Coordinates of C-alpha atoms in Angstrom, one line a residue:
X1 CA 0.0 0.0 0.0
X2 CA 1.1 3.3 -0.7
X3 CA 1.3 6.8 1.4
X4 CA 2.1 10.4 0.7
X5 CA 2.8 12.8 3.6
X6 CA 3.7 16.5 2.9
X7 CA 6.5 17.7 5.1
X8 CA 9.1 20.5 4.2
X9 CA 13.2 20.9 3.7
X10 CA 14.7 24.2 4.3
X11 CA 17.3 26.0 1.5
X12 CA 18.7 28.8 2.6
X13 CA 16.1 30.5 5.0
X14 CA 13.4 29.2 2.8
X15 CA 11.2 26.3 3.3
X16 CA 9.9 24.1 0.1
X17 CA 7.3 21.0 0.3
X18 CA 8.4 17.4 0.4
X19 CA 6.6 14.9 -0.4
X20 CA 7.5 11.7 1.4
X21 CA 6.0 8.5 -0.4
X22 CA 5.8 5.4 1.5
X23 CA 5.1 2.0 -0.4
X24 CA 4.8 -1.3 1.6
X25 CA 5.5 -4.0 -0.8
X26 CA 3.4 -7.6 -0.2
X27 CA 6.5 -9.4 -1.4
X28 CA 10.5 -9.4 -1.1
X29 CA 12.4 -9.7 2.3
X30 CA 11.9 -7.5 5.1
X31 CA 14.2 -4.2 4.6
X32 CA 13.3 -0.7 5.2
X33 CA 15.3 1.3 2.6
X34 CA 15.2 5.6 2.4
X35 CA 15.6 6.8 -1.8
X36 CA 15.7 10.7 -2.6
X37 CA 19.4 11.7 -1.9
X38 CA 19.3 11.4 2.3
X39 CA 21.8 12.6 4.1
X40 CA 23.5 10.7 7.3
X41 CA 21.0 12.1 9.7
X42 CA 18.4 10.9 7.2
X43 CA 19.5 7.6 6.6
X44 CA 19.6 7.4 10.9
X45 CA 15.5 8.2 10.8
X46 CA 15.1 4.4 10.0
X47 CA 16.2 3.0 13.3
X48 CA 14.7 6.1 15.5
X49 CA 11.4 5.7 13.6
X50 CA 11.5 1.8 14.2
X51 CA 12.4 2.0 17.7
X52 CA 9.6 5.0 18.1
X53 CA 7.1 3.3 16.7
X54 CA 7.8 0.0 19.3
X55 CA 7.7 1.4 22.1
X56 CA 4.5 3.6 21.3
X57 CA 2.6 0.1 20.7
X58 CA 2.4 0.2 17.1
X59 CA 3.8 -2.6 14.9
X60 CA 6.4 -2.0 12.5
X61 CA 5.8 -4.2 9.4
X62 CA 8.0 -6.6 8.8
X63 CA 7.6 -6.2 4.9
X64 CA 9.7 -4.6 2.3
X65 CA 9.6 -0.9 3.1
X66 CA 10.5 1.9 0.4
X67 CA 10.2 5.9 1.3
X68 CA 11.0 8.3 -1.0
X69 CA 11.8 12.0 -0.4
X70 CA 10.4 14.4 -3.7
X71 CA 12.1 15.8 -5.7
X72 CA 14.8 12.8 -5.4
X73 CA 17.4 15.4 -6.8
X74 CA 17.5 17.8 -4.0
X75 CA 19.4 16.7 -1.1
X76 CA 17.6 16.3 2.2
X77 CA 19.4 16.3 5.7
X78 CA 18.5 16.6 9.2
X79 CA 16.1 14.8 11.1
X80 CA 12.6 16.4 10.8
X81 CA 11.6 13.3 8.2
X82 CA 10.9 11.0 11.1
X83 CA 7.5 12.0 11.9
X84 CA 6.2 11.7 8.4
X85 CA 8.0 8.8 7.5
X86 CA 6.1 7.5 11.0
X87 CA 3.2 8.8 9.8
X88 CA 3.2 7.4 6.1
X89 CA 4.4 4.1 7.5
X90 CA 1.2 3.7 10.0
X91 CA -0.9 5.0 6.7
X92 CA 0.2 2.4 4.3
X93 CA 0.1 -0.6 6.8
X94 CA -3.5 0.0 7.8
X95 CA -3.2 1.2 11.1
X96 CA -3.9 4.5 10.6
X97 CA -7.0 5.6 8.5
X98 CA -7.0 9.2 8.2
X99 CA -7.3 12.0 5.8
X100 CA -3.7 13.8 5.7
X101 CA -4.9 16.1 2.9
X102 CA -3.6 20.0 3.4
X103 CA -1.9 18.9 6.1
X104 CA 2.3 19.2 7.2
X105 CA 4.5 17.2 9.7
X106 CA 7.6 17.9 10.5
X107 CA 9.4 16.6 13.5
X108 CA 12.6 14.7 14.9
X109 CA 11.4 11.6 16.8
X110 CA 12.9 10.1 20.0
X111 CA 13.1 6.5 20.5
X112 CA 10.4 6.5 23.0
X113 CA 8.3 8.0 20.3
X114 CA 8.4 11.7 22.2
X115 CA 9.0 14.1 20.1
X116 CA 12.3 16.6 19.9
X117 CA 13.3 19.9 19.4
X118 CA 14.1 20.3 15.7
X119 CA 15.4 23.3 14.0
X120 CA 13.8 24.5 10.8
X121 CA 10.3 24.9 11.9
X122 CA 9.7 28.3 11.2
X123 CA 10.2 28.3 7.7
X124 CA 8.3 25.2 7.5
X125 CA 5.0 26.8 8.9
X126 CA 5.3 30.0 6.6
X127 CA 5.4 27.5 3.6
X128 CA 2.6 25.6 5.1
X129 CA 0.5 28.8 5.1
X130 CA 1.3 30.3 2.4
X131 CA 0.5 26.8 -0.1
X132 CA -2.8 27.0 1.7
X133 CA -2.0 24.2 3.7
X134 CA -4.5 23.8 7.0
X135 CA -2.6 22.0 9.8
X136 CA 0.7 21.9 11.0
X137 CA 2.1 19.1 13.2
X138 CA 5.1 20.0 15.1
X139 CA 7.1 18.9 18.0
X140 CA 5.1 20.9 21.0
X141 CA 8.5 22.5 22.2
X142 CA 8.6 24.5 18.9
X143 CA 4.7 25.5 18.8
X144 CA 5.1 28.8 19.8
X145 CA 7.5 29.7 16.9
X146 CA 5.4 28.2 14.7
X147 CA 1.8 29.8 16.2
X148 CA 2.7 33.2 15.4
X149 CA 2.3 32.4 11.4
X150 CA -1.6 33.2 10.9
X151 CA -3.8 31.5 8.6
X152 CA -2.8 28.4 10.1
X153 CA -3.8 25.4 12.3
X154 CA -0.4 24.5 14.8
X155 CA -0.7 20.9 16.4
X156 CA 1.9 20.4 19.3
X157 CA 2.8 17.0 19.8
X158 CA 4.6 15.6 22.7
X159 CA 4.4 11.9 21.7
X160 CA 3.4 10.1 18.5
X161 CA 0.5 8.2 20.2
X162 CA -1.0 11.7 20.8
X163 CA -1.2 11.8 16.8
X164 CA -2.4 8.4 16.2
X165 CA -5.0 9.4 18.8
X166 CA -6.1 12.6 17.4
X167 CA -6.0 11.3 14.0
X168 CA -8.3 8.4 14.5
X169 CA -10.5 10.2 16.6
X170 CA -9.6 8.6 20.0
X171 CA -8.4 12.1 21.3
X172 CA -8.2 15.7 20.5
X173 CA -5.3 18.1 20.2
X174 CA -6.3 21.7 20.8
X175 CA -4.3 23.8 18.3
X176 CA -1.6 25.6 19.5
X177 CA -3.2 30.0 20.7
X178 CA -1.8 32.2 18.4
X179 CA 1.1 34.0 19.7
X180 CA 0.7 37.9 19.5
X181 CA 4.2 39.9 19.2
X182 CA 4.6 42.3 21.5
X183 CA 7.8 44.0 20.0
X184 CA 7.2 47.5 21.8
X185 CA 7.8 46.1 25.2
X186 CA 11.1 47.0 27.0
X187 CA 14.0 45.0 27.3
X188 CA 16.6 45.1 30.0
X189 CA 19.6 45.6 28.8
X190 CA 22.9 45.0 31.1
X191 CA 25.2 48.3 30.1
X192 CA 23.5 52.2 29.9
X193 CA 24.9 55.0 28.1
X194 CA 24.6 57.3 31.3
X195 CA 27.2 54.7 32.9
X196 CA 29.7 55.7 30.6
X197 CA 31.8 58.7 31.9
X198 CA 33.1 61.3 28.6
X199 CA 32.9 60.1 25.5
X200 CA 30.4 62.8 24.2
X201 CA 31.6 62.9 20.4
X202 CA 31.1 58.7 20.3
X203 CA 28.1 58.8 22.1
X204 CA 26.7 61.7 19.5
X205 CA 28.0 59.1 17.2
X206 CA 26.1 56.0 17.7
X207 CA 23.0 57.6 18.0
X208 CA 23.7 59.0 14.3
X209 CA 24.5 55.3 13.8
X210 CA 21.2 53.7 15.4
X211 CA 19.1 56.2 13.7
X212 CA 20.2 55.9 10.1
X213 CA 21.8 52.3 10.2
X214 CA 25.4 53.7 9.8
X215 CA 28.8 51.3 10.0
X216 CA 31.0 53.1 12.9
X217 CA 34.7 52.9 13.6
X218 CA 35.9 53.8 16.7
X219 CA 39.8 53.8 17.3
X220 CA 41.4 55.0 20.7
X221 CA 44.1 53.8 23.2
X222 CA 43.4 50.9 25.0
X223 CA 41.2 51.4 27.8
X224 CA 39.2 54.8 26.5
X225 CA 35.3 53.1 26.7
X226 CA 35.7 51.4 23.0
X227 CA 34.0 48.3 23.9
X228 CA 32.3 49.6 26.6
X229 CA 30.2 51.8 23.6
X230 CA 29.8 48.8 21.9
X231 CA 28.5 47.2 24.2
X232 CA 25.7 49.8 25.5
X233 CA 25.0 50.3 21.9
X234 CA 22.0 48.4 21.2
X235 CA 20.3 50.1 24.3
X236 CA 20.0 52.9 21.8
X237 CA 18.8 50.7 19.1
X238 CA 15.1 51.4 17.8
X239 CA 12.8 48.3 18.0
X240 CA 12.3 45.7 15.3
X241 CA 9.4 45.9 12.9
X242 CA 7.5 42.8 12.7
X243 CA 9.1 41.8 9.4
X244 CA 12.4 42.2 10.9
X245 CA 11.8 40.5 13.7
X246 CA 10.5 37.3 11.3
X247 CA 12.9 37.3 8.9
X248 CA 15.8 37.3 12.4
X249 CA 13.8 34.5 13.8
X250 CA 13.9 32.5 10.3
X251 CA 17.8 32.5 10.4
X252 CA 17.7 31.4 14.3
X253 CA 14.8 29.3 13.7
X254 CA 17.1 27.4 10.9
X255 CA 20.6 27.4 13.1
X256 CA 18.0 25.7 15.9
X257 CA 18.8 28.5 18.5
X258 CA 15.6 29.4 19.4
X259 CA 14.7 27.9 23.0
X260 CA 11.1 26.6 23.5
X261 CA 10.3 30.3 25.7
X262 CA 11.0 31.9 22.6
X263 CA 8.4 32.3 19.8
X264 CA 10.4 35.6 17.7
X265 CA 13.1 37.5 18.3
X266 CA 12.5 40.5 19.9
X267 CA 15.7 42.2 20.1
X268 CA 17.9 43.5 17.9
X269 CA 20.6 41.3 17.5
X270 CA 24.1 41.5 18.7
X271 CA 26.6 39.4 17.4
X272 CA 30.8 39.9 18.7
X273 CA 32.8 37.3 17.3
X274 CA 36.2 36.4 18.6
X275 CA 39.1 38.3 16.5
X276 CA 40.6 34.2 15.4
X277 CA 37.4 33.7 13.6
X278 CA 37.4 32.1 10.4
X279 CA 36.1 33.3 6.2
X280 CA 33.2 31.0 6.8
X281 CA 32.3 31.7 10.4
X282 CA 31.9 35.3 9.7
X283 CA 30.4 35.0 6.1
X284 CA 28.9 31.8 6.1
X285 CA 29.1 28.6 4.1
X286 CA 30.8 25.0 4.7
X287 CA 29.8 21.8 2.4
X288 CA 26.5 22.1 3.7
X289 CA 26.2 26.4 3.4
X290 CA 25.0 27.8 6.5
X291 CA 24.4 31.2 7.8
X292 CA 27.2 32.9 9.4
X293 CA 27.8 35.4 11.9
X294 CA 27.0 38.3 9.5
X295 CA 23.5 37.1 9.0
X296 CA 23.4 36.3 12.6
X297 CA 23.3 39.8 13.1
X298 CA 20.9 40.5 10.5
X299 CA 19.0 43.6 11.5
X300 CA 20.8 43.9 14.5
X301 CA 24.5 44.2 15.2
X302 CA 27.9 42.9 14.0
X303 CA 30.6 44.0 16.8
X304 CA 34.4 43.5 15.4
X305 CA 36.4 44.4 18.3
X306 CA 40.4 44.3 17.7
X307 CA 39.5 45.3 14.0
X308 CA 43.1 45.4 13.1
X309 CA 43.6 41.8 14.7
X310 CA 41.5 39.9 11.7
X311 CA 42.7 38.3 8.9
X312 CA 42.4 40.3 5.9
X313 CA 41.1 37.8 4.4
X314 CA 38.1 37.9 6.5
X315 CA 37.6 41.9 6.8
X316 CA 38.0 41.7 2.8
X317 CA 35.2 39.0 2.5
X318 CA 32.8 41.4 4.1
X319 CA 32.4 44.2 1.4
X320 CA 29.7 43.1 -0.6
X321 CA 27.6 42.0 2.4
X322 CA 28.3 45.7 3.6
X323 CA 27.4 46.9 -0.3
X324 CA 24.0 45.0 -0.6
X325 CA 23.6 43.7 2.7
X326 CA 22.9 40.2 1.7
X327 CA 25.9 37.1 1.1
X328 CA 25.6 34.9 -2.0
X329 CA 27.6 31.5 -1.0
X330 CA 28.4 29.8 -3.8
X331 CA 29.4 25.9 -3.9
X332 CA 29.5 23.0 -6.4
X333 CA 26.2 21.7 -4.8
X334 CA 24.3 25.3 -5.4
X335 CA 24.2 28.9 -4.9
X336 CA 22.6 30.2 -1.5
X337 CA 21.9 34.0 -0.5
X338 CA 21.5 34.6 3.0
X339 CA 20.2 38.5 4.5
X340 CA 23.0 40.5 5.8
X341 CA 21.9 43.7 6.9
X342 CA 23.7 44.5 10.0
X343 CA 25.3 47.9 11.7
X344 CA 29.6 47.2 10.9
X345 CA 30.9 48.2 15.1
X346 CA 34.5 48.2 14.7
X347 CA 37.0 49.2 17.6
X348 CA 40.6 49.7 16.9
X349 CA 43.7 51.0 18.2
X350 CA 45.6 53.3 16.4
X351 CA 48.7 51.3 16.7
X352 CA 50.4 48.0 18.2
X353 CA 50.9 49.7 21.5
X354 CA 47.6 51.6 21.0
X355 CA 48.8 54.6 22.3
X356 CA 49.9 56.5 19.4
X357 CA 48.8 60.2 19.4
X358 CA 47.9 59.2 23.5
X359 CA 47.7 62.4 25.4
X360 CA 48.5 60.7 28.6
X361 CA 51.0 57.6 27.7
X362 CA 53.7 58.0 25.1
X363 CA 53.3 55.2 21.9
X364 CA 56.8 53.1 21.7
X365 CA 56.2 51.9 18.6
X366 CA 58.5 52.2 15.8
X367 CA 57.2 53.5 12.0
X368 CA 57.9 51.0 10.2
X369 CA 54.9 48.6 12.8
X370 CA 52.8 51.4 12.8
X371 CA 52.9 51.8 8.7
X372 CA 52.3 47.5 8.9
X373 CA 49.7 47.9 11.5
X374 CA 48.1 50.6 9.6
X375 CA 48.4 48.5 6.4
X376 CA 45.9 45.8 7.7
X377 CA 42.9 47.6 7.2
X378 CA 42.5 48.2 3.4
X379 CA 41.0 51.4 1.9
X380 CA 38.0 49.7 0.6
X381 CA 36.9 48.3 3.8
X382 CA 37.6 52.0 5.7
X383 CA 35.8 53.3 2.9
X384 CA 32.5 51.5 3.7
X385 CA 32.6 52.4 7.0
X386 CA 30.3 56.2 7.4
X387 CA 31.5 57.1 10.5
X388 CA 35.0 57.1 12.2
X389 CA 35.3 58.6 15.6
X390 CA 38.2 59.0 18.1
X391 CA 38.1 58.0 21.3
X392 CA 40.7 59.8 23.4
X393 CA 42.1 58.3 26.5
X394 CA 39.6 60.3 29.9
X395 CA 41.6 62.8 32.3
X396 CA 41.1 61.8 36.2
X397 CA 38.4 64.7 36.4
X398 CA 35.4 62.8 33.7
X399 CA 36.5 59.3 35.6
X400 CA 35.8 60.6 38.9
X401 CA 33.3 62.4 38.3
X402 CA 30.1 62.3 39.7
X403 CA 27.7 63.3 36.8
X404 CA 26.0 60.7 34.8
X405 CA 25.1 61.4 31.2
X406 CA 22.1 60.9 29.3
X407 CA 20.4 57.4 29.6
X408 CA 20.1 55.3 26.6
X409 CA 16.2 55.6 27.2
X410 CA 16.5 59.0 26.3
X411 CA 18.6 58.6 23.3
X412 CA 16.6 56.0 22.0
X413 CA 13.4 58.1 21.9
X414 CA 15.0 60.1 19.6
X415 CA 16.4 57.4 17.4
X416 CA 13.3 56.1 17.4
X417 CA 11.2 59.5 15.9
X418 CA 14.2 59.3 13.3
X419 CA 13.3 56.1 12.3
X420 CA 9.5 56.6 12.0
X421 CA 10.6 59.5 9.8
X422 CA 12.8 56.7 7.1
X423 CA 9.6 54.0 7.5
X424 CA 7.4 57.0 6.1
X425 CA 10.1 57.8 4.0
X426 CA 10.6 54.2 2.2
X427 CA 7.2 53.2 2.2
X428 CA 6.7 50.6 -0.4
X429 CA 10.8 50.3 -1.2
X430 CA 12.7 47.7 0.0
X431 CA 15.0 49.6 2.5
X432 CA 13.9 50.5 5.8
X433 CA 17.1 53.2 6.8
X434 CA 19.1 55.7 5.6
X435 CA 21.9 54.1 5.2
X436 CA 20.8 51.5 3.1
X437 CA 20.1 53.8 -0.2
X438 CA 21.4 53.6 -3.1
X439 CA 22.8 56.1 -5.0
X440 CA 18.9 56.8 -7.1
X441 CA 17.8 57.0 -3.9
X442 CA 20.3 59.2 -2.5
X443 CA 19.4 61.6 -5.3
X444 CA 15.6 61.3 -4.4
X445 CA 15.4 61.6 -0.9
X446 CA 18.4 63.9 -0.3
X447 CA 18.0 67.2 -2.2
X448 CA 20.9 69.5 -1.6
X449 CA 20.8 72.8 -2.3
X450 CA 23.6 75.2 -3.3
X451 CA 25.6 76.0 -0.3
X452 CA 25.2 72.4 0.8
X453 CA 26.7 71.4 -2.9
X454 CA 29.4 73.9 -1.9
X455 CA 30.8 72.2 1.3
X456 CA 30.3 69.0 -0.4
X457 CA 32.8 70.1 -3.5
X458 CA 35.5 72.3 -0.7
X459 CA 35.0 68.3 1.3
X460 CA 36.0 66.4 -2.0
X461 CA 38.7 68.9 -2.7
X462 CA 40.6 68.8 0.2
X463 CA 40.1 65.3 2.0
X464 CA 40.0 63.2 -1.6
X465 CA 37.0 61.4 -1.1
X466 CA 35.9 59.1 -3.6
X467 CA 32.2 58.6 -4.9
X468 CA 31.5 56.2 -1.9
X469 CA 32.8 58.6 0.6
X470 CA 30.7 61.2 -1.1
X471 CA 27.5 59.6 -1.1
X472 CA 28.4 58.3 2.9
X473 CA 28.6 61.8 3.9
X474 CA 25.1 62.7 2.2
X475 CA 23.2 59.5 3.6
X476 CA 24.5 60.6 7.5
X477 CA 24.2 64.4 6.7
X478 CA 19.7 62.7 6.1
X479 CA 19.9 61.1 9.5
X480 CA 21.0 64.1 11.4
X481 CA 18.4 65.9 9.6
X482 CA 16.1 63.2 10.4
X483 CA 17.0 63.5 14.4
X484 CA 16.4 67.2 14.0
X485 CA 13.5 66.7 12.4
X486 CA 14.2 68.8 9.8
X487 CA 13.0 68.0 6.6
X488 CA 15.5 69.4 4.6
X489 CA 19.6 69.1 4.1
X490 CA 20.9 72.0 5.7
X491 CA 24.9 72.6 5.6
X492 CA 24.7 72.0 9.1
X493 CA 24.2 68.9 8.5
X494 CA 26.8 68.2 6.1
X495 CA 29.2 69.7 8.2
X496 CA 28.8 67.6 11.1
X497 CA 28.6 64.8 8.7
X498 CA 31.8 65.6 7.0
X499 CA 33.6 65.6 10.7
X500 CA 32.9 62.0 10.9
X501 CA 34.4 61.4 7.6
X502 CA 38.3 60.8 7.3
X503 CA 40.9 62.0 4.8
X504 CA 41.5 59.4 1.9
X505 CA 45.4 60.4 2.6
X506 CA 45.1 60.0 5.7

C-alpha cells in the first residue's frame, strides 16, 4: 500500500514541500530502505522511527519498506523526516485511517516515540500557510515559533501516540493560541549610556549610527570606553518591525537557537565574534552552506572588536555583504543567499601599542609597525565604513566624576522619531534606513541645495574622497536631519557629517 505525507526541507532560510512516499510492498524480504538523496541524519531516521514506533505500541511491518523524499534530486538532511515517515508508515500498513490532505508534519522523533526539538520549523510553517496548507504538526516544544504564522492550524505533539490518537479520533489536540508579538515592550539591557563617563563625540556618534543604520569605527588607546560603547549600543537601538523580527527568527529558527520560551526574536541582535574567527564563520558557508555570523546579526549588530587583529582575508570578505547587505555563498552543490543587513561596530587601536597620538601615555612603537599595523585595514573596507570617531584616553576629572550622562532611554526616543521619519520615508521600497540607499535614492530623498553642494565640493577637494565617501557623507548628513526633524539638508548637517568622515590620505 502506498502513502504520501507533505512535510518540508529548508534552503537557505526558505522552506519548500516534500513529499514523502511510502510504499509497503506484499512481497520481497523484510528491509526498510530511504531513496531521494538522504543525508547521514536521514538515513539514521530508519532505526529512530523503528524504535519510536515499538515502544508507542504500534507494529512495525515486517515487509519490504520503500520511502522516498520528492524531488529525489534535492538533497535532504536533518532529522525532521521522522515524523512523516512514521506517519506514512502507519498509513500504508493500515493502522492509521486518516485524511492527511492539506496537512504538514515535520518533527525529529525520540526512540520513546516523544517528540524533539528540531530546528527549521519556522520556515516550515510559513510555507505551510502560504500553499494554503491547513494544519501543521510540530514537536510541542517548537509551537510557539510556529503559532505566530496566521492562517494556520499549529498541532503540538509531545508523543506520536498523541497523533495516532487525534487522528483516529480517540483524542483531540487543541491547536496551539496564536502567539501575538509584543515588539514595543522594554528589554533590559545590562550596560546604559549614562554609565559611561566622557565620550560625548562617540556617544553623538552612535546615536547618528542607530538612527540611520550607519557602520562606525571607533579607534582610541586601550582602555578609553571602546568596547564599553559597543557594548551599550543596542540600548539605543530602535525596535524591530514585525518583518524584521521574522525574517531574524527564520535565520535562528534554521541554526536551531531558538529555545522553547522563545516564539520571535525580539531584540535586535548582537553578534561579537572572537578576532581568530574564520572566512566562513563570519560569512557563512561550509559543504553544507549555513548562515554565518554576519547574517546572525541581521538587522541587528555585528561588533568587530580588535578590528586590526582579523585576517584580511576575512575583513576583505565582508564588502559586498556591507554593499548590498545580503551574502551569495556559492558551492558545487548550489548557490545560496542569505540577509546580511547588519550595523559594521569596529573598535581599533591606532597602533600596536595603541597609544599612538595618547595624550596621557607615550606610543613606543617604531614607523615601520605602525605603517604594517596601519596596512591591515584596506582602503576599501575603511571606505564602507560612514563614521569614524576617536576616542581619546579620559583625564582623572570625567573618571571621577560624579555626573551621569544621558540614559540610553532618552537617546533611543530620539532614534526612534528618526526612524518613524525613514519607515514613512521608504514606504513601499525595499529599505527600511538611511543608510541603506542607493545612489537613485540618494538623489531622491536627499536634495541638496547650493551652499550644501558647496561644502560638499570644498570636502571632495581637500580630503580626496571618492564617490562612496561622497554619497556616505550625504546619507549621514539625512539622519542628522532626520534627528532634528528637519525636513530638509541643511549645511549643518553636512558639516557635522563631514567631521565624521576621514581623509583618503590619511
Amino acid at each position: 500500500m502506498l502513502a504520501k505525507i507533505i512535510s518540508g526541507a529548508t534552503v537557505g532560510l526558505d522552506s519548500i514541500p516534500i513529499t514523502v512516499e511510502v510504499d509497503i510492498a506484499t512481497q520481497g524480504l523484510p528491509s526498510f530502505t530511504i531513496v531521494g538523496l538522504p543525508d547521514k541524519a536521514v538515513e539514521e531516521s530508519k532505526e529512530r522511527v523503528r524504535a519510536a514506533l515499538k515502544n508507542a505500541g504500534a507494529d512495525f511491518p515486517a515487509k519490504r519498506i520503500t520511502v522516498n523524499l520528492a524531488p529525489a534530486d534535492m538533497p535532504k538532511e536533518g532529522p525532521a523526516y521522522d515524523l512523516p515517515i512514521a506517519v506514512g508508515i502507519l498509513n500504508a500498513s493500515g493502522q492509521l485511517e486518516a485524511d492527511l490532505n492539506g496537512s504538514v508534519f515535520y518533527g525529529e522523533l525520540s526512540l520513546d516515540g516523544s517528540l524533539r526539538h528540531t530546528a527549521g520549523v519556522l520556515p516550515s510553517a510559513i510555507m505551510a500557510s502560504q500553499r494554503k496548507f491547513t494544519a501543521l504538526y510540530i514537536p510541542a516544544v517548537n509551537s510557539k515559533e510556529a503559532a505566530i504564522v496566521s492562517k494556520l492550524k499549529v498541532y503540538p505533539l509531545e508523543k506520536i501516540t498523541d497523533l495516532y490518537q487525534h487522528l483516529s479520533g480517540l483524542k483531540v489536540i487543541k491547536p496551539a493560541k496564536k502567539v501575538l508579538v509584543d515588539l514595543n515592550k522594554s528589554v533590559e539591557y545590562e550596560y546604559d549610556m549614562k554609565d559611561i563617563k566622557g565620550q560625548e563625540t562617540a556617544k553623538r556618534a552612535l546615536e547618528i549610527a542607530a538612527a540611520g543604520g550607519h557602520n562606525v569605527l571607533l579607534k582610541g588607546p586601550p582602555g578609553a570606553g571602546k568596547t564599553l560603547l559597543a557594548r551599550a549600543f543596542p540600548s539605543i537601538l530602535p525596535n524591530l518591525t514585525f518583518e524584521e523580527a521574522l525574517d531574524v527568527t527564520k535565520i535562528y529558527s534554521v541554526l536551531g537557537y531558538l529555545s522553547e520560551a522563545d516564539s520571535i526574536v525580539n531584540a535586535r541582535p548582537f553578534r561579537s565574534p572572537h578576532h581568530s574567527a574564520s572566512s566562513v564563520g563570519l560569512i557563512g558557508g561550509g559543504t553544507k552552506p549555513k548562515p554565518g555570523e554576519i547574517s546572525l546579526a541581521h538587522r541587528g549588530v555585528l561588533f568587530l572588536d580588535e578590528f586590526a587583529e582579523f585576517p584580511r582575508s576575512v575583513l576583505e570578505a565582508l564588502r559586498q555583504p556591507l554593499e548590498d547587505g545580503i551574502v551569495t555563498v556559492s558551492r558545487a552543490s548550489g548557490t545560496l543567499s542569505f540577509p546580511a543587513k547588519f550595523i559594521l561596530l569596529a573598535a581599533a587601536n591606532p597602533c600596536p601599542c595603541g597609544y599612538l597620538g595618547d595624550s596621557v601615555k607615550e606610543c613606543v612603537c617604531s614607523p615601520g609597525q605602525i605603517s604594517r599595523y596601519e596596512k591591515k585595514l584596506s582602503g576599501p573596507i575603511l571606505d564602507r565604513i560612514d563614521l569614524h570617531i576617536s576616542c581619546p584616553s579620559l583625564h582623572a576629572d570625567k573618571l571621577t566624576g560624579l555626573d551621569d550622562g544621558e540614559s540610553s532611554n532618552k537617546i533611543r526616543e530620539r532614534v526612534q522619531k528618526a526612524r518613524k521619519i525613514q519607515t514613512k520615508r521608504f514606504k513601499g521600497k525595499k529599505i527600511v534606513a538611511n543608510g541603506e540607499m542607493s545612489v537613485k535614492q540618494i538623489k531622491e530623498f536627499c536634495p541638496l541645495d547650493k551652499e550644501c553642494l558647496d561644502l560638499l565640493k570644498s570636502a571632495i577637494s581637500q580630503m580626496k574622497l571618492s564617490a562612496r565617501g561622497y554619497h556616505r557623507i550625504i546619507k549621514v548628513a539625512r539622519t542628522v536631519a532626520d534627528l532634528e526633524q528637519s525636513k530638509n539638508i541643511t549645511p549643518i548637517h553636512i558639516a557635522e557629517s563631514i567631521q565624521y568622515r576621514v581623509s583618503e590620505e590619511s
